[in-house]
């Protein structure tokens, strides 16, 4: 399944840390790309740098129209899951969502436009209490992949070797010594 995370409502002056964390979670928990509704070149470059150093095929791109991206996604046969505390419980929808071939996962920052509730195939409640969109995305992706994403090999320039007590990091150098 191809998975893209669409970040809505990013405000560069206010949301850079949370949006960065949305991107980091998307990458680490198995999404193929993050679409950023709006422009924040520094944030995009930072996430691309993480993907370059830590490995994987994760991509990040800014989009000028979230609505246009969502429409194109659906026209191409993809499905949309909008994460919200007002939706159908995750446990009731995840089985059906797993059948998708291409899935766009929408997470908001500020108030999400009502149109996304209409466009979404699923408005998924990851709990019904206030919490972070980062937490919602992590829980959703973990349930989507049934924990298998935690075993993924990224084959990057940097790798953390699991250890019960010590920090072990391997840094691989490329052919050019860097």
PDB file of C-alpha atoms in Angstrom:
ATOM      1  CA  UNK A   1       0.000   0.000   0.000  1.00  0.00           C
ATOM      2  CA  UNK A   2       1.224   3.476  -0.862  1.00  0.00           C
ATOM      3  CA  UNK A   3       0.720   5.959   1.998  1.00  0.00           C
ATOM      4  CA  UNK A   4       0.983   9.747   1.845  1.00  0.00           C
ATOM      5  CA  UNK A   5       0.434  12.034   4.828  1.00  0.00           C
ATOM      6  CA  UNK A   6      -1.182  15.387   4.039  1.00  0.00           C
ATOM      7  CA  UNK A   7      -0.441  18.059   6.658  1.00  0.00           C
ATOM      8  CA  UNK A   8      -3.133  20.732   6.624  1.00  0.00           C
ATOM      9  CA  UNK A   9      -2.996  24.184   8.155  1.00  0.00           C
ATOM     10  CA  UNK A  10       0.764  24.452   8.724  1.00  0.00           C
ATOM     11  CA  UNK A  11       1.682  27.915  10.010  1.00  0.00           C
ATOM     12  CA  UNK A  12       5.467  28.284   9.589  1.00  0.00           C
ATOM     13  CA  UNK A  13       5.919  30.780  12.423  1.00  0.00           C
ATOM     14  CA  UNK A  14       3.983  28.650  14.880  1.00  0.00           C
ATOM     15  CA  UNK A  15       3.871  24.985  13.792  1.00  0.00           C
ATOM     16  CA  UNK A  16       7.375  24.152  12.553  1.00  0.00           C
ATOM     17  CA  UNK A  17       8.226  21.822  15.440  1.00  0.00           C
ATOM     18  CA  UNK A  18       4.939  19.897  15.378  1.00  0.00           C
ATOM     19  CA  UNK A  19       4.905  19.676  11.573  1.00  0.00           C
ATOM     20  CA  UNK A  20       8.497  18.433  11.638  1.00  0.00           C
ATOM     21  CA  UNK A  21       7.404  15.749  14.086  1.00  0.00           C
ATOM     22  CA  UNK A  22       4.478  14.814  11.839  1.00  0.00           C
ATOM     23  CA  UNK A  23       7.012  14.281   9.039  1.00  0.00           C
ATOM     24  CA  UNK A  24       9.409  12.327  11.236  1.00  0.00           C
ATOM     25  CA  UNK A  25       6.623  10.029  12.432  1.00  0.00           C
ATOM     26  CA  UNK A  26       5.284   9.610   8.892  1.00  0.00           C
ATOM     27  CA  UNK A  27       8.731   8.514   7.685  1.00  0.00           C
ATOM     28  CA  UNK A  28       9.641   6.305  10.637  1.00  0.00           C
ATOM     29  CA  UNK A  29       6.225   4.621  10.776  1.00  0.00           C
ATOM     30  CA  UNK A  30       6.023   3.621   7.124  1.00  0.00           C
ATOM     31  CA  UNK A  31       4.540   6.437   5.016  1.00  0.00           C
ATOM     32  CA  UNK A  32       6.054   7.004   1.580  1.00  0.00           C
ATOM     33  CA  UNK A  33       5.682  10.764   1.525  1.00  0.00           C
ATOM     34  CA  UNK A  34       4.423  13.854   3.282  1.00  0.00           C
ATOM     35  CA  UNK A  35       2.539  16.577   1.464  1.00  0.00           C
ATOM     36  CA  UNK A  36       2.726  19.956   3.161  1.00  0.00           C
ATOM     37  CA  UNK A  37      -0.213  22.236   2.392  1.00  0.00           C
ATOM     38  CA  UNK A  38       1.621  25.518   2.165  1.00  0.00           C
ATOM     39  CA  UNK A  39       5.212  26.540   1.724  1.00  0.00           C
ATOM     40  CA  UNK A  40       8.009  26.081   4.221  1.00  0.00           C
ATOM     41  CA  UNK A  41      11.238  25.379   2.337  1.00  0.00           C
ATOM     42  CA  UNK A  42      13.336  25.125   5.491  1.00  0.00           C
ATOM     43  CA  UNK A  43      11.067  22.478   7.010  1.00  0.00           C
ATOM     44  CA  UNK A  44      10.975  20.482   3.751  1.00  0.00           C
ATOM     45  CA  UNK A  45      14.785  20.639   3.467  1.00  0.00           C
ATOM     46  CA  UNK A  46      15.168  19.482   7.076  1.00  0.00           C
ATOM     47  CA  UNK A  47      12.941  16.440   6.556  1.00  0.00           C
ATOM     48  CA  UNK A  48      14.668  15.620   3.273  1.00  0.00           C
ATOM     49  CA  UNK A  49      18.008  15.777   5.118  1.00  0.00           C
ATOM     50  CA  UNK A  50      16.748  13.288   7.711  1.00  0.00           C
ATOM     51  CA  UNK A  51      15.637  10.914   4.939  1.00  0.00           C
ATOM     52  CA  UNK A  52      19.006  11.302   3.211  1.00  0.00           C
ATOM     53  CA  UNK A  53      21.025  10.539   6.366  1.00  0.00           C
ATOM     54  CA  UNK A  54      18.792   7.955   8.025  1.00  0.00           C
ATOM     55  CA  UNK A  55      17.693   6.145   4.855  1.00  0.00           C
ATOM     56  CA  UNK A  56      14.473   5.055   3.258  1.00  0.00           C
ATOM     57  CA  UNK A  57      12.581   6.329   0.250  1.00  0.00           C
ATOM     58  CA  UNK A  58      10.576   9.021   2.052  1.00  0.00           C
ATOM     59  CA  UNK A  59       9.763  12.192   0.095  1.00  0.00           C
ATOM     60  CA  UNK A  60       8.427  15.581   1.188  1.00  0.00           C
ATOM     61  CA  UNK A  61       6.843  18.212  -0.985  1.00  0.00           C
ATOM     62  CA  UNK A  62       4.920  21.422  -0.593  1.00  0.00           C
ATOM     63  CA  UNK A  63       1.571  21.639  -2.361  1.00  0.00           C
ATOM     64  CA  UNK A  64      -0.258  24.827  -3.190  1.00  0.00           C
ATOM     65  CA  UNK A  65      -3.750  23.327  -3.033  1.00  0.00           C
ATOM     66  CA  UNK A  66      -4.608  20.592  -0.551  1.00  0.00           C
ATOM     67  CA  UNK A  67      -8.021  20.320  -2.165  1.00  0.00           C
ATOM     68  CA  UNK A  68      -6.487  19.766  -5.606  1.00  0.00           C
ATOM     69  CA  UNK A  69      -4.130  17.106  -4.224  1.00  0.00           C
ATOM     70  CA  UNK A  70      -6.989  15.323  -2.456  1.00  0.00           C
ATOM     71  CA  UNK A  71      -9.150  15.435  -5.616  1.00  0.00           C
ATOM     72  CA  UNK A  72      -6.329  14.053  -7.769  1.00  0.00           C
ATOM     73  CA  UNK A  73      -5.681  11.332  -5.192  1.00  0.00           C
ATOM     74  CA  UNK A  74      -9.302  10.208  -5.267  1.00  0.00           C
ATOM     75  CA  UNK A  75      -9.526  10.436  -9.080  1.00  0.00           C
ATOM     76  CA  UNK A  76      -6.536   8.074  -9.257  1.00  0.00           C
ATOM     77  CA  UNK A  77      -8.437   5.566  -7.103  1.00  0.00           C
ATOM     78  CA  UNK A  78      -6.844   6.424  -3.752  1.00  0.00           C
ATOM     79  CA  UNK A  79      -8.681   6.604  -0.450  1.00  0.00           C
ATOM     80  CA  UNK A  80      -8.533   9.313   2.222  1.00  0.00           C
ATOM     81  CA  UNK A  81      -8.485   8.812   5.993  1.00  0.00           C
ATOM     82  CA  UNK A  82      -8.821  12.009   8.026  1.00  0.00           C
ATOM     83  CA  UNK A  83      -7.604  11.689  11.615  1.00  0.00           C
ATOM     84  CA  UNK A  84      -9.861  13.494  14.077  1.00  0.00           C
ATOM     85  CA  UNK A  85     -11.276  13.019  17.546  1.00  0.00           C
ATOM     86  CA  UNK A  86     -14.787  13.362  16.064  1.00  0.00           C
ATOM     87  CA  UNK A  87     -14.715  10.342  13.760  1.00  0.00           C
ATOM     88  CA  UNK A  88     -15.605   6.675  13.810  1.00  0.00           C
ATOM     89  CA  UNK A  89     -13.352   4.806  16.247  1.00  0.00           C
ATOM     90  CA  UNK A  90     -10.099   3.545  14.740  1.00  0.00           C
ATOM     91  CA  UNK A  91     -10.823  -0.006  15.885  1.00  0.00           C
ATOM     92  CA  UNK A  92     -14.031  -0.009  13.797  1.00  0.00           C
ATOM     93  CA  UNK A  93     -12.430   1.294  10.585  1.00  0.00           C
ATOM     94  CA  UNK A  94      -8.858   0.014  10.396  1.00  0.00           C
ATOM     95  CA  UNK A  95      -9.740  -3.351   8.829  1.00  0.00           C
ATOM     96  CA  UNK A  96     -11.471  -1.676   5.906  1.00  0.00           C
ATOM     97  CA  UNK A  97      -8.754   0.970   5.582  1.00  0.00           C
ATOM     98  CA  UNK A  98      -6.082  -1.759   5.267  1.00  0.00           C
ATOM     99  CA  UNK A  99      -7.714  -2.895   2.004  1.00  0.00           C
ATOM    100  CA  UNK A 100      -6.732   0.373   0.276  1.00  0.00           C
ATOM    101  CA  UNK A 101      -4.051   0.332  -2.419  1.00  0.00           C
ATOM    102  CA  UNK A 102      -3.241   4.020  -1.968  1.00  0.00           C
ATOM    103  CA  UNK A 103      -4.067   5.913   1.213  1.00  0.00           C
ATOM    104  CA  UNK A 104      -3.813   9.614   1.996  1.00  0.00           C
ATOM    105  CA  UNK A 105      -3.802  10.259   5.745  1.00  0.00           C
ATOM    106  CA  UNK A 106      -4.880  13.805   6.584  1.00  0.00           C
ATOM    107  CA  UNK A 107      -3.740  15.503   9.798  1.00  0.00           C
ATOM    108  CA  UNK A 108      -4.615  19.081  10.619  1.00  0.00           C
ATOM    109  CA  UNK A 109      -2.990  21.882  12.574  1.00  0.00           C
ATOM    110  CA  UNK A 110      -5.526  24.630  13.023  1.00  0.00           C
ATOM    111  CA  UNK A 111      -9.243  24.096  12.466  1.00  0.00           C
ATOM    112  CA  UNK A 112      -9.708  21.639   9.604  1.00  0.00           C
ATOM    113  CA  UNK A 113     -11.967  22.857   6.769  1.00  0.00           C
ATOM    114  CA  UNK A 114     -15.382  21.159   6.746  1.00  0.00           C
ATOM    115  CA  UNK A 115     -14.734  20.054   3.156  1.00  0.00           C
ATOM    116  CA  UNK A 116     -12.159  17.501   4.287  1.00  0.00           C
ATOM    117  CA  UNK A 117     -14.808  15.726   6.368  1.00  0.00           C
ATOM    118  CA  UNK A 118     -16.862  15.372   3.167  1.00  0.00           C
ATOM    119  CA  UNK A 119     -13.952  14.349   0.925  1.00  0.00           C
ATOM    120  CA  UNK A 120     -12.610  11.729   3.329  1.00  0.00           C
ATOM    121  CA  UNK A 121     -13.585   8.113   2.886  1.00  0.00           C
ATOM    122  CA  UNK A 122     -13.090   7.758   6.625  1.00  0.00           C
ATOM    123  CA  UNK A 123     -13.085  10.320   9.419  1.00  0.00           C
ATOM    124  CA  UNK A 124     -11.148   8.267  11.940  1.00  0.00           C
ATOM    125  CA  UNK A 125     -11.348   8.921  15.659  1.00  0.00           C
ATOM    126  CA  UNK A 126      -8.000   8.107  17.236  1.00  0.00           C
ATOM    127  CA  UNK A 127      -9.483   8.466  20.676  1.00  0.00           C
ATOM    128  CA  UNK A 128     -12.102  11.093  21.460  1.00  0.00           C
ATOM    129  CA  UNK A 129     -10.075  13.266  23.817  1.00  0.00           C
ATOM    130  CA  UNK A 130      -7.837  16.215  22.911  1.00  0.00           C
ATOM    131  CA  UNK A 131      -4.299  15.115  22.055  1.00  0.00           C
ATOM    132  CA  UNK A 132      -1.561  15.701  19.516  1.00  0.00           C
ATOM    133  CA  UNK A 133      -1.816  15.079  15.786  1.00  0.00           C
ATOM    134  CA  UNK A 134       1.646  13.520  16.099  1.00  0.00           C
ATOM    135  CA  UNK A 135       0.283  10.953  18.563  1.00  0.00           C
ATOM    136  CA  UNK A 136      -2.763  10.304  16.379  1.00  0.00           C
ATOM    137  CA  UNK A 137      -0.584   9.687  13.318  1.00  0.00           C
ATOM    138  CA  UNK A 138       1.780   7.350  15.195  1.00  0.00           C
ATOM    139  CA  UNK A 139      -1.064   5.279  16.635  1.00  0.00           C
ATOM    140  CA  UNK A 140      -2.880   5.189  13.289  1.00  0.00           C
ATOM    141  CA  UNK A 141       0.183   4.085  11.280  1.00  0.00           C
ATOM    142  CA  UNK A 142       1.116   1.489  13.893  1.00  0.00           C
ATOM    143  CA  UNK A 143      -2.383   0.005  13.738  1.00  0.00           C
ATOM    144  CA  UNK A 144      -2.370   0.214   9.929  1.00  0.00           C
ATOM    145  CA  UNK A 145       0.852  -1.815   9.650  1.00  0.00           C
ATOM    146  CA  UNK A 146       0.105  -3.947  12.732  1.00  0.00           C
ATOM    147  CA  UNK A 147       3.518  -3.105  14.200  1.00  0.00           C
ATOM    148  CA  UNK A 148       5.508  -4.372  11.189  1.00  0.00           C
ATOM    149  CA  UNK A 149       6.787  -0.851  10.425  1.00  0.00           C
ATOM    150  CA  UNK A 150       8.913  -1.027  13.566  1.00  0.00           C
ATOM    151  CA  UNK A 151      10.994  -3.796  11.947  1.00  0.00           C
ATOM    152  CA  UNK A 152      11.638  -1.890   8.714  1.00  0.00           C
ATOM    153  CA  UNK A 153      15.271  -1.607   7.551  1.00  0.00           C
ATOM    154  CA  UNK A 154      16.122   1.896   6.326  1.00  0.00           C
ATOM    155  CA  UNK A 155      19.749   1.305   5.274  1.00  0.00           C
ATOM    156  CA  UNK A 156      20.834   4.875   5.823  1.00  0.00           C
ATOM    157  CA  UNK A 157      24.142   6.552   6.522  1.00  0.00           C
ATOM    158  CA  UNK A 158      23.214   6.470  10.221  1.00  0.00           C
ATOM    159  CA  UNK A 159      21.861   3.464  12.097  1.00  0.00           C
ATOM    160  CA  UNK A 160      21.077   2.951  15.763  1.00  0.00           C
ATOM    161  CA  UNK A 161      21.921  -0.542  16.967  1.00  0.00           C
ATOM    162  CA  UNK A 162      19.454  -1.731  19.611  1.00  0.00           C
ATOM    163  CA  UNK A 163      21.050  -2.139  23.023  1.00  0.00           C
ATOM    164  CA  UNK A 164      19.507  -2.539  26.477  1.00  0.00           C
ATOM    165  CA  UNK A 165      21.943  -0.107  28.128  1.00  0.00           C
ATOM    166  CA  UNK A 166      24.188   1.714  25.694  1.00  0.00           C
ATOM    167  CA  UNK A 167      23.862   4.123  22.818  1.00  0.00           C
ATOM    168  CA  UNK A 168      25.389   2.474  19.764  1.00  0.00           C
ATOM    169  CA  UNK A 169      25.324   4.398  16.506  1.00  0.00           C
ATOM    170  CA  UNK A 170      26.880   3.309  13.227  1.00  0.00           C
ATOM    171  CA  UNK A 171      27.803   6.010  10.732  1.00  0.00           C
ATOM    172  CA  UNK A 172      28.505   4.719   7.238  1.00  0.00           C
ATOM    173  CA  UNK A 173      30.644   6.702   4.862  1.00  0.00           C
ATOM    174  CA  UNK A 174      29.929   6.863   1.153  1.00  0.00           C
ATOM    175  CA  UNK A 175      32.387   6.215  -1.661  1.00  0.00           C
ATOM    176  CA  UNK A 176      33.565   9.832  -1.445  1.00  0.00           C
ATOM    177  CA  UNK A 177      34.436   9.408   2.255  1.00  0.00           C
ATOM    178  CA  UNK A 178      31.555  11.548   3.455  1.00  0.00           C
TER     179      UNK A 178
END
